[in-house]
Amino acid sequence: MGHPYLYRKRSGQAVIAMHRFLLLVWLILSCAMMPAQAAQVRSYDDIVESGVLKVAVYDNFPPYSYRADGKPRGVDVDLAAKLAEGLGLKLELLWVTPGETLDDDLRNFIWKGHYLRRDVLADVMLRVPYDREFSLRRNDVGELVNELVAMFGPYQRERWQMAYDDRRMDDVPSVAVFQYHPIGVEVESVPSFYMTSVFNGRMAANTHHYPTPRLAFDAMVKGEVDATMAMRGEIDWLVAQAADSHLKLAENAYPNMGRQAWDLGMAVHESNRQLAYALEEILEPLVNDGGMEQIYAAYGMRYEKPELYQQGQGEVVNR
């Protein structure tokens, strides 16, 4: 969405819109020059005493966290509610917009604060990769990139998934079929890069790009493309919503793709490991006793346990 002056119809409206735009620029610059209020990381005792658990979830990210008819929805929202309930606290959702990188998000919402809302920090953030290599990355001078963040509590394994319309395709035995069938993907995404580069780019001409996975899926429903590819959770949810028996889930592999499945967990400030341990005590029975599977099933999604719980062993908190 652009600024209002991009949609002006009359000269008077253009002037007003421009004034508003200049006022916005002045306010941003003024805020940048003012000394920022330091963000305060709440200790576990402070959180319990407040009676509220602040959980950061991504805004407008169905089926994980979104709003429908003004009400919070999504598997991450439901998980956040279970975590707060398990601690005997009320849930306060912090809806966040992703930055350019996950490192930006962790800085903005876990340990430092966003420059426009520096005094607002979450107690815990969901949908963070649970990956030891990622958590131990170092910068050019050998410092940990996310030294002030503890990543823990894997609660879901995610992977890539294709869906297709069986009125236009019999099956997807291999991604090579998209040399002959159009497929829709989200622009600047892993599926976009993969489908335009694998097999020396032979599927690039048949790869159609859309702003979101939902729009790529809608294009398949309309017949603009024969299939679509996104994260499995997104595809499962969209297929369940469509309730069309002709929309099928493909079972193909993704040759030369690299990592095709990954675990997702949570993050807290490095100083707040007590909260991490308390949350893991709530999470473990949810994963092992079917609670997480029920949350996902309510949105028409398949649930796969993270590798930690499949193996029954592993570190609790990345160090």
Tab-separated table of C-alpha atoms in Angstrom:
chain	number	residue	atom	x	y	z
A	1	MET	CA	0.000	0.000	0.000
A	2	GLY	CA	1.378	3.420	-0.963
A	3	HIS	CA	0.996	6.821	0.594
A	4	PRO	CA	-2.373	8.597	0.116
A	5	TYR	CA	-0.920	11.090	-2.358
A	6	LEU	CA	-0.427	8.254	-4.847
A	7	TYR	CA	-4.207	7.907	-5.065
A	8	ARG	CA	-5.224	11.573	-5.229
A	9	LYS	CA	-8.110	12.600	-7.508
A	10	ARG	CA	-8.274	16.365	-7.055
A	11	SER	CA	-5.592	19.029	-6.554
A	12	GLY	CA	-6.947	19.969	-3.096
A	13	GLN	CA	-6.696	16.382	-1.930
A	14	ALA	CA	-3.164	16.207	-3.285
A	15	VAL	CA	-2.076	19.213	-1.211
A	16	ILE	CA	-3.635	17.825	1.965
A	17	ALA	CA	-2.105	14.414	1.357
A	18	MET	CA	1.322	15.926	0.748
A	19	HIS	CA	1.064	17.967	3.961
A	20	ARG	CA	0.220	14.816	5.865
A	21	PHE	CA	3.145	13.011	4.270
A	22	LEU	CA	5.588	15.813	5.168
A	23	LEU	CA	4.217	15.850	8.713
A	24	LEU	CA	4.828	12.105	8.956
A	25	VAL	CA	8.419	12.543	7.740
A	26	TRP	CA	8.992	15.329	10.299
A	27	LEU	CA	7.603	13.183	13.122
A	28	ILE	CA	9.838	10.250	12.174
A	29	LEU	CA	12.919	12.458	12.004
A	30	SER	CA	12.012	14.099	15.301
A	31	CYS	CA	11.631	10.725	16.981
A	32	ALA	CA	14.965	9.596	15.571
A	33	MET	CA	16.725	12.642	17.098
A	34	MET	CA	15.111	12.245	20.516
A	35	PRO	CA	16.840	10.053	23.082
A	36	ALA	CA	15.073	6.708	22.933
A	37	GLN	CA	13.606	5.184	26.057
A	38	ALA	CA	15.536	2.034	26.851
A	39	ALA	CA	13.619	-1.188	26.386
A	40	GLN	CA	13.142	-3.152	29.583
A	41	VAL	CA	13.404	-6.938	29.534
A	42	ARG	CA	11.006	-8.262	32.167
A	43	SER	CA	12.324	-10.943	34.473
A	44	TYR	CA	10.313	-14.099	35.090
A	45	ASP	CA	9.243	-12.797	38.508
A	46	ASP	CA	8.129	-9.484	36.972
A	47	ILE	CA	6.109	-11.335	34.339
A	48	VAL	CA	4.345	-13.473	36.932
A	49	GLU	CA	3.676	-10.466	39.157
A	50	SER	CA	2.181	-8.519	36.225
A	51	GLY	CA	-0.289	-11.315	35.503
A	52	VAL	CA	0.371	-10.975	31.750
A	53	LEU	CA	2.532	-12.876	29.240
A	54	LYS	CA	3.517	-10.781	26.200
A	55	VAL	CA	3.930	-12.961	23.113
A	56	ALA	CA	5.168	-11.679	19.735
A	57	VAL	CA	3.496	-13.192	16.669
A	58	TYR	CA	3.696	-12.151	13.041
A	59	ASP	CA	0.815	-10.046	11.792
A	60	ASN	CA	-1.221	-11.094	8.753
A	61	PHE	CA	0.510	-14.486	8.473
A	62	PRO	CA	-2.243	-17.107	8.073
A	63	PRO	CA	-2.646	-19.827	9.153
A	64	TYR	CA	-0.066	-19.143	11.854
A	65	SER	CA	-1.157	-15.747	13.198
A	66	TYR	CA	-3.787	-13.439	11.724
A	67	ARG	CA	-7.063	-11.739	12.511
A	68	ALA	CA	-10.476	-12.821	11.231
A	69	ASP	CA	-13.493	-10.620	11.942
A	70	GLY	CA	-11.310	-8.701	14.365
A	71	LYS	CA	-10.435	-11.785	16.418
A	72	PRO	CA	-6.929	-13.272	16.748
A	73	ARG	CA	-6.633	-16.595	14.957
A	74	GLY	CA	-3.975	-19.084	13.958
A	75	VAL	CA	-1.961	-21.964	15.369
A	76	ASP	CA	0.620	-19.647	16.935
A	77	VAL	CA	-2.129	-17.593	18.570
A	78	ASP	CA	-3.700	-20.744	19.999
A	79	LEU	CA	-0.322	-21.979	21.216
A	80	ALA	CA	0.368	-18.610	22.839
A	81	ALA	CA	-2.945	-18.881	24.678
A	82	LYS	CA	-2.008	-22.361	25.949
A	83	LEU	CA	1.378	-21.110	27.155
A	84	ALA	CA	-0.148	-18.169	29.018
A	85	GLU	CA	-2.823	-20.399	30.516
A	86	GLY	CA	-0.183	-22.874	31.651
A	87	LEU	CA	1.615	-20.105	33.536
A	88	GLY	CA	-1.654	-18.876	35.028
A	89	LEU	CA	-1.340	-15.571	33.140
A	90	LYS	CA	-3.409	-13.526	30.715
A	91	LEU	CA	-2.199	-13.375	27.122
A	92	GLU	CA	-1.143	-10.110	25.480
A	93	LEU	CA	-0.323	-10.487	21.791
A	94	LEU	CA	2.316	-8.233	20.254
A	95	TRP	CA	1.563	-8.188	16.525
A	96	VAL	CA	4.826	-7.635	14.666
A	97	THR	CA	5.768	-6.923	11.071
A	98	PRO	CA	8.814	-8.820	9.826
A	99	GLY	CA	11.969	-6.873	9.090
A	100	GLU	CA	14.448	-7.670	6.330
A	101	THR	CA	15.956	-10.539	8.344
A	102	LEU	CA	15.080	-12.648	11.362
A	103	ASP	CA	18.014	-11.017	13.155
A	104	ASP	CA	16.164	-7.705	12.781
A	105	ASP	CA	13.023	-9.211	14.298
A	106	LEU	CA	14.881	-10.638	17.282
A	107	ARG	CA	16.580	-7.305	17.876
A	108	ASN	CA	13.366	-5.304	17.504
A	109	PHE	CA	11.109	-7.462	19.666
A	110	ILE	CA	13.282	-9.481	22.060
A	111	TRP	CA	16.365	-7.553	23.196
A	112	LYS	CA	16.544	-3.950	21.970
A	113	GLY	CA	13.227	-2.655	20.678
A	114	HIS	CA	12.055	-1.145	17.393
A	115	TYR	CA	13.083	2.449	16.715
A	116	LEU	CA	9.412	3.445	16.495
A	117	ARG	CA	8.385	1.494	19.615
A	118	ARG	CA	11.637	1.092	21.525
A	119	ASP	CA	9.955	0.692	24.913
A	120	VAL	CA	7.921	-2.335	23.733
A	121	LEU	CA	9.444	-5.798	24.018
A	122	ALA	CA	7.851	-9.228	24.000
A	123	ASP	CA	8.549	-11.760	26.730
A	124	VAL	CA	8.682	-14.520	24.124
A	125	MET	CA	8.538	-14.658	20.323
A	126	LEU	CA	7.084	-17.561	18.326
A	127	ARG	CA	7.978	-19.066	14.920
A	128	VAL	CA	11.732	-18.760	15.365
A	129	PRO	CA	13.972	-21.382	13.708
A	130	TYR	CA	15.202	-23.998	16.154
A	131	ASP	CA	18.588	-24.649	14.651
A	132	ARG	CA	21.869	-24.864	16.519
A	133	GLU	CA	23.927	-23.673	13.541
A	134	PHE	CA	21.687	-20.621	13.133
A	135	SER	CA	21.759	-19.755	16.824
A	136	LEU	CA	25.571	-19.977	16.954
A	137	ARG	CA	26.301	-17.839	13.876
A	138	ARG	CA	29.074	-15.285	14.318
A	139	ASN	CA	29.763	-11.955	12.607
A	140	ASP	CA	32.959	-10.850	10.872
A	141	VAL	CA	34.721	-10.126	14.176
A	142	GLY	CA	33.756	-13.443	15.765
A	143	GLU	CA	30.874	-12.223	17.929
A	144	LEU	CA	27.621	-14.162	18.208
A	145	VAL	CA	25.052	-12.504	15.962
A	146	ASN	CA	22.238	-13.173	18.435
A	147	GLU	CA	24.227	-13.193	21.660
A	148	LEU	CA	21.317	-11.735	23.628
A	149	VAL	CA	18.759	-14.276	22.424
A	150	ALA	CA	18.007	-17.798	23.668
A	151	MET	CA	16.242	-19.942	21.064
A	152	PHE	CA	14.415	-22.943	22.488
A	153	GLY	CA	11.187	-24.928	22.565
A	154	PRO	CA	10.737	-26.458	19.097
A	155	TYR	CA	7.025	-27.013	18.592
A	156	GLN	CA	6.554	-27.789	14.875
A	157	ARG	CA	8.419	-29.223	11.905
A	158	GLU	CA	7.668	-27.341	8.682
A	159	ARG	CA	8.411	-28.326	5.094
A	160	TRP	CA	7.532	-27.396	1.506
A	161	GLN	CA	4.382	-28.614	-0.195
A	162	MET	CA	2.740	-28.472	-3.628
A	163	ALA	CA	-0.971	-28.584	-4.417
A	164	TYR	CA	-2.480	-29.121	-7.854
A	165	ASP	CA	-5.843	-29.238	-9.630
A	166	ASP	CA	-6.522	-32.763	-10.896
A	167	ARG	CA	-8.734	-31.369	-13.660
A	168	ARG	CA	-5.578	-30.042	-15.314
A	169	MET	CA	-2.907	-32.418	-13.991
A	170	ASP	CA	-3.146	-36.135	-13.290
A	171	ASP	CA	-0.347	-36.113	-10.728
A	172	VAL	CA	2.968	-34.489	-9.775
A	173	PRO	CA	5.450	-37.383	-10.027
A	174	SER	CA	8.323	-34.904	-10.308
A	175	VAL	CA	8.856	-31.155	-10.383
A	176	ALA	CA	9.959	-31.723	-13.993
A	177	VAL	CA	6.288	-31.740	-15.045
A	178	PHE	CA	6.313	-27.961	-14.655
A	179	GLN	CA	8.197	-27.725	-17.895
A	180	TYR	CA	4.713	-28.225	-19.364
A	181	HIS	CA	2.354	-26.949	-16.644
A	182	PRO	CA	2.249	-23.449	-15.093
A	183	ILE	CA	2.796	-23.174	-11.342
A	184	GLY	CA	2.181	-20.220	-9.013
A	185	VAL	CA	4.591	-19.177	-6.245
A	186	GLU	CA	5.131	-16.225	-3.941
A	187	VAL	CA	7.532	-13.641	-5.320
A	188	GLU	CA	11.037	-13.583	-3.761
A	189	SER	CA	10.450	-16.838	-1.896
A	190	VAL	CA	12.312	-20.145	-1.685
A	191	PRO	CA	9.774	-21.807	-4.048
A	192	SER	CA	10.329	-18.952	-6.506
A	193	PHE	CA	14.107	-19.359	-6.456
A	194	TYR	CA	13.864	-23.131	-6.633
A	195	MET	CA	11.378	-23.357	-9.493
A	196	THR	CA	13.242	-20.826	-11.626
A	197	SER	CA	16.712	-22.313	-11.091
A	198	VAL	CA	16.464	-26.106	-10.686
A	199	PHE	CA	17.215	-28.253	-13.747
A	200	ASN	CA	19.057	-25.345	-15.362
A	201	GLY	CA	15.972	-23.136	-15.195
A	202	ARG	CA	13.810	-25.264	-17.455
A	203	MET	CA	10.700	-24.444	-15.354
A	204	ALA	CA	11.346	-20.703	-15.176
A	205	ALA	CA	9.028	-19.799	-18.062
A	206	ASN	CA	6.144	-21.670	-16.414
A	207	THR	CA	6.715	-20.179	-12.963
A	208	HIS	CA	4.210	-17.402	-12.252
A	209	HIS	CA	4.774	-15.007	-9.367
A	210	TYR	CA	2.217	-13.543	-6.949
A	211	PRO	CA	2.502	-11.220	-3.927
A	212	THR	CA	1.388	-13.881	-1.410
A	213	PRO	CA	0.877	-17.659	-1.241
A	214	ARG	CA	-2.866	-17.002	-0.936
A	215	LEU	CA	-2.935	-15.163	-4.257
A	216	ALA	CA	-0.877	-17.905	-5.911
A	217	PHE	CA	-3.381	-20.448	-4.587
A	218	ASP	CA	-6.322	-18.337	-5.794
A	219	ALA	CA	-4.712	-18.250	-9.227
A	220	MET	CA	-4.770	-22.057	-9.244
A	221	VAL	CA	-8.437	-22.063	-8.249
A	222	LYS	CA	-9.190	-19.649	-11.126
A	223	GLY	CA	-7.295	-21.786	-13.626
A	224	GLU	CA	-4.476	-19.312	-14.239
A	225	VAL	CA	-1.953	-21.943	-13.103
A	226	ASP	CA	-2.225	-25.692	-12.579
A	227	ALA	CA	-0.436	-25.928	-9.241
A	228	THR	CA	1.118	-23.902	-6.435
A	229	MET	CA	3.926	-24.314	-3.931
A	230	ALA	CA	4.379	-22.850	-0.446
A	231	MET	CA	4.966	-24.000	3.127
A	232	ARG	CA	3.006	-27.126	3.992
A	233	GLY	CA	1.013	-25.363	6.705
A	234	GLU	CA	-0.103	-22.681	4.254
A	235	ILE	CA	-1.048	-25.206	1.568
A	236	ASP	CA	-2.916	-27.461	4.028
A	237	TRP	CA	-4.929	-24.511	5.346
A	238	LEU	CA	-5.764	-23.150	1.891
A	239	VAL	CA	-6.859	-26.556	0.600
A	240	ALA	CA	-9.018	-27.100	3.689
A	241	GLN	CA	-10.638	-23.686	3.239
A	242	ALA	CA	-11.310	-24.252	-0.457
A	243	ALA	CA	-13.155	-27.528	0.230
A	244	ASP	CA	-12.755	-28.555	-3.423
A	245	SER	CA	-12.236	-32.275	-4.041
A	246	HIS	CA	-10.276	-31.500	-7.223
A	247	LEU	CA	-7.488	-29.758	-5.286
A	248	LYS	CA	-4.910	-32.378	-4.314
A	249	LEU	CA	-1.749	-32.450	-2.238
A	250	ALA	CA	1.301	-33.564	-4.209
A	251	GLU	CA	3.786	-36.109	-2.845
A	252	ASN	CA	6.780	-35.262	-5.027
A	253	ALA	CA	10.339	-34.745	-3.846
A	254	TYR	CA	12.463	-31.631	-4.392
A	255	PRO	CA	15.818	-32.671	-5.884
A	256	ASN	CA	18.798	-30.329	-5.449
A	257	MET	CA	16.869	-28.171	-2.992
A	258	GLY	CA	19.036	-28.507	0.107
A	259	ARG	CA	17.157	-28.263	3.387
A	260	GLN	CA	13.537	-29.249	2.813
A	261	ALA	CA	12.301	-29.446	6.432
A	262	TRP	CA	13.060	-27.336	9.474
A	263	ASP	CA	11.951	-26.976	13.081
A	264	LEU	CA	10.322	-23.883	14.526
A	265	GLY	CA	10.417	-22.814	18.148
A	266	MET	CA	10.537	-19.766	20.413
A	267	ALA	CA	12.955	-17.085	21.566
A	268	VAL	CA	13.421	-15.113	24.780
A	269	HIS	CA	16.060	-12.688	25.992
A	270	GLU	CA	19.240	-14.534	26.980
A	271	SER	CA	18.805	-13.375	30.572
A	272	ASN	CA	15.337	-14.905	30.806
A	273	ARG	CA	16.054	-18.613	30.602
A	274	GLN	CA	13.853	-19.219	33.632
A	275	LEU	CA	10.890	-18.266	31.455
A	276	ALA	CA	12.169	-20.566	28.699
A	277	TYR	CA	12.325	-23.533	31.068
A	278	ALA	CA	8.827	-22.790	32.398
A	279	LEU	CA	7.410	-22.595	28.876
A	280	GLU	CA	9.063	-25.851	27.863
A	281	GLU	CA	7.392	-27.627	30.771
A	282	ILE	CA	4.050	-26.532	29.326
A	283	LEU	CA	5.012	-27.287	25.727
A	284	GLU	CA	6.329	-30.836	26.174
A	285	PRO	CA	2.990	-32.485	27.074
A	286	LEU	CA	1.263	-30.483	24.332
A	287	VAL	CA	3.627	-32.003	21.768
A	288	ASN	CA	3.741	-35.524	23.193
A	289	ASP	CA	0.106	-35.950	24.250
A	290	GLY	CA	-1.636	-34.660	21.115
A	291	GLY	CA	-2.451	-31.091	22.145
A	292	MET	CA	-0.417	-29.534	19.346
A	293	GLU	CA	-1.880	-31.959	16.817
A	294	GLN	CA	-5.385	-30.857	17.840
A	295	ILE	CA	-4.488	-27.180	17.447
A	296	TYR	CA	-3.222	-27.776	13.915
A	297	ALA	CA	-6.108	-30.060	12.954
A	298	ALA	CA	-8.579	-27.301	13.841
A	299	TYR	CA	-7.148	-25.342	10.891
A	300	GLY	CA	-7.074	-28.311	8.523
A	301	MET	CA	-3.311	-28.695	8.946
A	302	ARG	CA	-1.151	-31.764	9.408
A	303	TYR	CA	1.142	-31.691	12.431
A	304	GLU	CA	4.663	-33.064	12.469
A	305	LYS	CA	6.647	-33.259	15.679
A	306	PRO	CA	10.019	-31.490	15.732
A	307	GLU	CA	13.109	-33.652	15.487
A	308	LEU	CA	13.829	-33.177	19.203
A	309	TYR	CA	10.607	-34.956	20.145
A	310	GLN	CA	10.910	-37.556	17.396
A	311	GLN	CA	14.252	-38.603	18.821
A	312	GLY	CA	13.221	-38.122	22.450
A	313	GLN	CA	16.456	-36.356	23.236
A	314	GLY	CA	18.353	-33.135	22.633
A	315	GLU	CA	19.250	-29.853	24.238
A	316	VAL	CA	16.428	-27.896	25.803
A	317	VAL	CA	17.817	-24.424	25.186
A	318	ASN	CA	20.416	-23.582	22.561
A	319	ARG	CA	23.522	-22.248	24.253
